[in-house]
Coordinates of C-alpha atoms in Angstrom, one line a residue:
Chain A
Q18 CA 0.0 0.0 0.0
Q19 CA 1.3 3.4 -1.0
P20 CA 2.6 5.7 1.8
V21 CA 1.2 9.2 2.2
Q22 CA 3.4 12.2 1.9
S23 CA 2.8 15.8 3.0
P24 CA 2.9 18.5 1.9
Q25 CA 2.3 17.9 -1.9
A26 CA 4.4 21.0 -2.7
V27 CA 6.4 23.6 -0.9
I28 CA 8.2 26.8 -2.0
L29 CA 11.1 28.1 0.1
R30 CA 13.4 31.0 0.0
E31 CA 17.1 30.2 0.3
G32 CA 18.1 29.6 3.9
E33 CA 14.6 28.6 5.1
D34 CA 13.8 25.2 6.7
A35 CA 11.3 22.6 5.6
V36 CA 9.9 19.3 6.8
I37 CA 8.4 16.6 4.6
N38 CA 6.4 13.8 6.2
C39 CA 5.7 10.3 5.2
S40 CA 3.3 7.9 6.8
S41 CA 2.2 4.3 6.3
S42 CA -0.7 2.2 7.5
K43 CA 1.5 -0.9 7.7
A44 CA 4.3 -1.9 10.0
L45 CA 7.6 -1.0 8.3
Y46 CA 11.0 -2.6 8.1
S47 CA 12.6 0.6 6.7
V48 CA 12.0 4.0 5.1
H49 CA 14.0 5.3 2.2
W50 CA 14.3 8.9 1.0
Y51 CA 15.2 9.9 -2.5
R52 CA 15.3 13.2 -4.4
Q53 CA 14.6 13.5 -8.2
K54 CA 15.4 16.5 -10.2
H55 CA 13.5 17.1 -13.4
G56 CA 14.6 14.8 -16.2
E57 CA 17.0 12.9 -14.0
A58 CA 17.0 9.7 -12.0
P59 CA 16.0 9.6 -8.4
V60 CA 19.0 9.9 -6.1
F61 CA 19.3 8.1 -2.8
L62 CA 19.5 10.3 0.3
M63 CA 19.2 7.9 3.3
I64 CA 17.6 4.8 4.7
L65 CA 16.2 4.5 8.2
L66 CA 15.7 1.1 9.7
K67 CA 13.1 0.3 12.3
G68 CA 14.4 1.1 15.7
G69 CA 13.5 4.8 15.7
E70 CA 16.9 6.0 14.5
Q71 CA 17.7 9.4 13.1
K72 CA 20.2 10.0 10.4
G73 CA 21.7 13.1 8.9
H74 CA 23.6 14.1 5.8
E75 CA 25.0 17.6 6.0
K76 CA 21.9 19.8 6.4
I77 CA 19.4 17.1 5.5
S78 CA 18.3 14.7 8.3
A79 CA 15.5 12.3 8.9
S80 CA 13.7 10.5 11.7
F81 CA 11.6 7.3 11.8
N82 CA 9.0 6.7 14.4
E83 CA 8.5 3.0 14.3
K84 CA 5.4 3.0 16.6
K85 CA 3.6 5.5 14.4
Q86 CA 5.0 4.2 11.1
Q87 CA 6.0 7.8 10.2
S88 CA 9.1 9.3 8.9
S89 CA 10.1 13.0 8.5
L90 CA 12.8 14.5 6.3
Y91 CA 14.3 17.8 7.6
L92 CA 16.0 20.3 5.3
T93 CA 17.7 23.1 7.1
A94 CA 19.1 26.3 5.6
S95 CA 17.9 25.3 2.2
Q96 CA 20.0 25.8 -0.9
L97 CA 18.9 26.2 -4.5
S98 CA 20.3 22.7 -5.2
Y99 CA 17.7 21.2 -2.8
S100 CA 15.0 21.9 -5.4
G101 CA 13.4 18.7 -6.8
T102 CA 10.8 16.1 -5.9
Y103 CA 11.3 14.1 -2.7
F104 CA 10.0 10.6 -2.5
C105 CA 9.8 8.4 0.5
G106 CA 9.8 4.7 -0.1
T107 CA 8.5 2.3 2.5
E108 CA 9.4 -1.3 3.0
A109 CA 6.5 -3.2 4.6
S110 CA 7.1 -6.4 2.7
Y111 CA 10.5 -8.0 2.5
D112 CA 12.4 -6.4 -0.3
K113 CA 9.5 -4.4 -1.8
V114 CA 10.0 -0.7 -1.7
I115 CA 6.8 1.2 -2.4
F116 CA 7.1 4.9 -3.1
G117 CA 4.8 7.8 -2.1
P118 CA 3.5 10.3 -4.5
G119 CA 6.3 12.8 -3.9
T120 CA 6.7 16.3 -2.5
S121 CA 7.7 19.0 -4.9
L122 CA 10.2 21.4 -3.3
S123 CA 11.2 24.6 -5.0
V124 CA 13.9 26.8 -3.5
I125 CA 14.0 30.4 -4.8
P126 CA 16.6 33.1 -4.3
Chain B
E13 CA 30.7 4.6 -16.9
T14 CA 27.9 5.6 -14.6
G15 CA 26.6 3.0 -12.1
V16 CA 23.4 2.1 -13.9
T17 CA 23.0 2.6 -17.6
Q18 CA 19.7 2.4 -19.5
T19 CA 19.2 2.3 -23.3
P20 CA 17.6 3.7 -25.3
R21 CA 16.9 7.0 -23.6
H22 CA 13.9 7.6 -25.7
L23 CA 11.7 5.1 -27.6
V24 CA 8.6 5.7 -29.7
M25 CA 6.7 2.6 -30.8
G26 CA 3.4 1.6 -32.3
M27 CA 1.0 -0.7 -30.6
T28 CA 1.9 -3.6 -32.8
N29 CA 5.7 -3.3 -32.4
K30 CA 8.0 -5.4 -30.3
K31 CA 10.9 -3.6 -28.6
S32 CA 13.2 -4.2 -25.7
L33 CA 14.6 -1.9 -23.0
K34 CA 18.1 -2.6 -21.7
C35 CA 19.7 -2.0 -18.3
E36 CA 23.2 -2.6 -17.2
Q37 CA 24.7 -2.1 -13.8
H38 CA 28.5 -1.7 -13.1
L39 CA 28.2 -1.8 -9.3
G40 CA 28.5 -5.5 -8.6
H41 CA 25.0 -5.5 -7.2
N42 CA 22.9 -8.7 -6.7
A43 CA 19.4 -7.3 -7.1
M44 CA 17.8 -5.4 -10.0
Y45 CA 14.4 -3.8 -10.4
W46 CA 12.1 -2.3 -13.0
Y47 CA 9.9 0.7 -12.0
K48 CA 7.4 2.6 -14.0
Q49 CA 7.0 6.4 -13.5
S50 CA 3.9 8.0 -15.1
A51 CA 3.0 11.7 -15.1
K52 CA 1.5 12.6 -11.8
K53 CA 1.8 9.1 -10.4
P54 CA 4.2 7.6 -7.9
L55 CA 7.0 5.2 -8.9
E56 CA 5.4 1.8 -9.4
L57 CA 7.4 -1.3 -8.8
M58 CA 7.1 -3.8 -11.7
F59 CA 9.7 -6.6 -11.2
V60 CA 12.4 -7.6 -8.8
Y61 CA 15.3 -9.9 -9.6
S62 CA 17.8 -11.3 -7.1
L63 CA 20.8 -13.2 -8.3
E64 CA 19.1 -13.5 -11.7
E65 CA 15.9 -15.1 -10.2
R66 CA 12.6 -13.2 -10.5
V67 CA 11.3 -12.8 -6.9
E68 CA 8.5 -10.3 -7.6
N69 CA 6.0 -9.7 -10.3
N70 CA 3.9 -6.9 -9.1
S71 CA 0.7 -7.7 -11.1
V72 CA 2.2 -6.5 -14.3
P73 CA 0.3 -7.2 -17.6
S74 CA 1.9 -10.0 -19.7
R75 CA 2.7 -7.5 -22.5
F76 CA 5.7 -6.6 -20.3
S77 CA 8.2 -9.5 -20.1
P78 CA 11.4 -9.1 -18.1
E79 CA 14.6 -11.1 -18.6
C80 CA 17.7 -11.2 -16.4
P81 CA 20.5 -13.2 -18.1
N82 CA 23.1 -12.3 -15.4
S83 CA 23.4 -10.1 -12.4
S84 CA 24.6 -7.2 -14.4
H85 CA 22.0 -7.1 -17.1
L86 CA 18.2 -6.6 -17.1
F87 CA 15.8 -6.4 -20.1
L88 CA 12.2 -5.4 -20.4
H89 CA 10.6 -6.9 -23.5
L90 CA 7.6 -5.0 -24.8
H91 CA 4.9 -6.2 -27.2
T92 CA 1.4 -5.0 -28.2
L93 CA 1.5 -2.1 -25.8
Q94 CA -1.3 0.4 -25.2
P95 CA -1.0 4.2 -25.2
E96 CA -1.5 4.2 -21.4
D97 CA 1.8 2.4 -21.1
S98 CA 3.6 5.5 -22.2
A99 CA 5.8 6.5 -19.2
L100 CA 9.4 6.7 -17.9
Y101 CA 10.7 3.2 -17.2
L102 CA 13.4 3.2 -14.6
C103 CA 15.9 0.4 -13.8
A104 CA 17.5 0.2 -10.4
S105 CA 19.9 -2.0 -8.6
S106 CA 20.9 -2.7 -5.0
Q107 CA 23.7 -4.5 -3.3
D108 CA 21.4 -7.0 -1.8
R109 CA 17.7 -7.2 -1.2
G110 CA 15.7 -6.9 2.0
P111 CA 15.8 -4.4 4.8
V112 CA 18.4 -6.2 6.9
Y113 CA 21.0 -5.4 4.3
N114 CA 20.4 -1.6 4.4
S115 CA 20.8 -1.5 0.6
P116 CA 19.7 1.7 -1.2
L117 CA 18.4 1.7 -4.7
H118 CA 20.7 3.1 -7.5
F119 CA 18.6 4.3 -10.4
G120 CA 19.4 4.6 -14.1
N121 CA 18.3 7.7 -16.0
G122 CA 15.4 5.8 -17.5
T123 CA 13.9 5.2 -20.9
R124 CA 11.1 7.6 -22.0
L125 CA 8.6 5.4 -23.8
T126 CA 5.9 6.7 -26.0
V127 CA 3.3 4.3 -27.5
T128 CA 1.4 5.7 -30.5

């Protein structure tokens, strides 16, 4: 079953922060986050395994609440290069990553 | 060479044609995947192969036929497609499959397919 993402779209000015949420109705093994720029392949950002861990990569971090089956992606001090569509992928069945509808993020000067 | 290479980048075919999409990964990964990406729709998982064995067929119509001759190559054979099959077809690979292996997906740039 497809995860739910919110918001659908967000526009930020450079330097502002954003949070993208992903939730599932099923118990999850893991949550993946990817970013796709127009006309390009999705690029891996991070994986969170069940256990409620939090991960970070420079100014992008994420958390996974195993009890609520929710994950959030945090983008701080956004840069123009952060623009793109962000997808969460949830793994409720072994080896089957199902992607959400995506969140379109636009960072403007 | 980039990690995952897909050819062709663009393909236009009629409904009666037969064509094939090719994917090659240079990462030494053991699992390969086909995803379909349509406009305004999420990425849809089509097929999963692990060590050349198909382990998932996600209710895909038989007009799509995958083939994985070895762990580096994956094909998607197409025949008698419909206009609604027009989409971006993405190939991906991962080191291993399953959450315990913490293996991210590495995507190719996709084949933009148009069925006329």
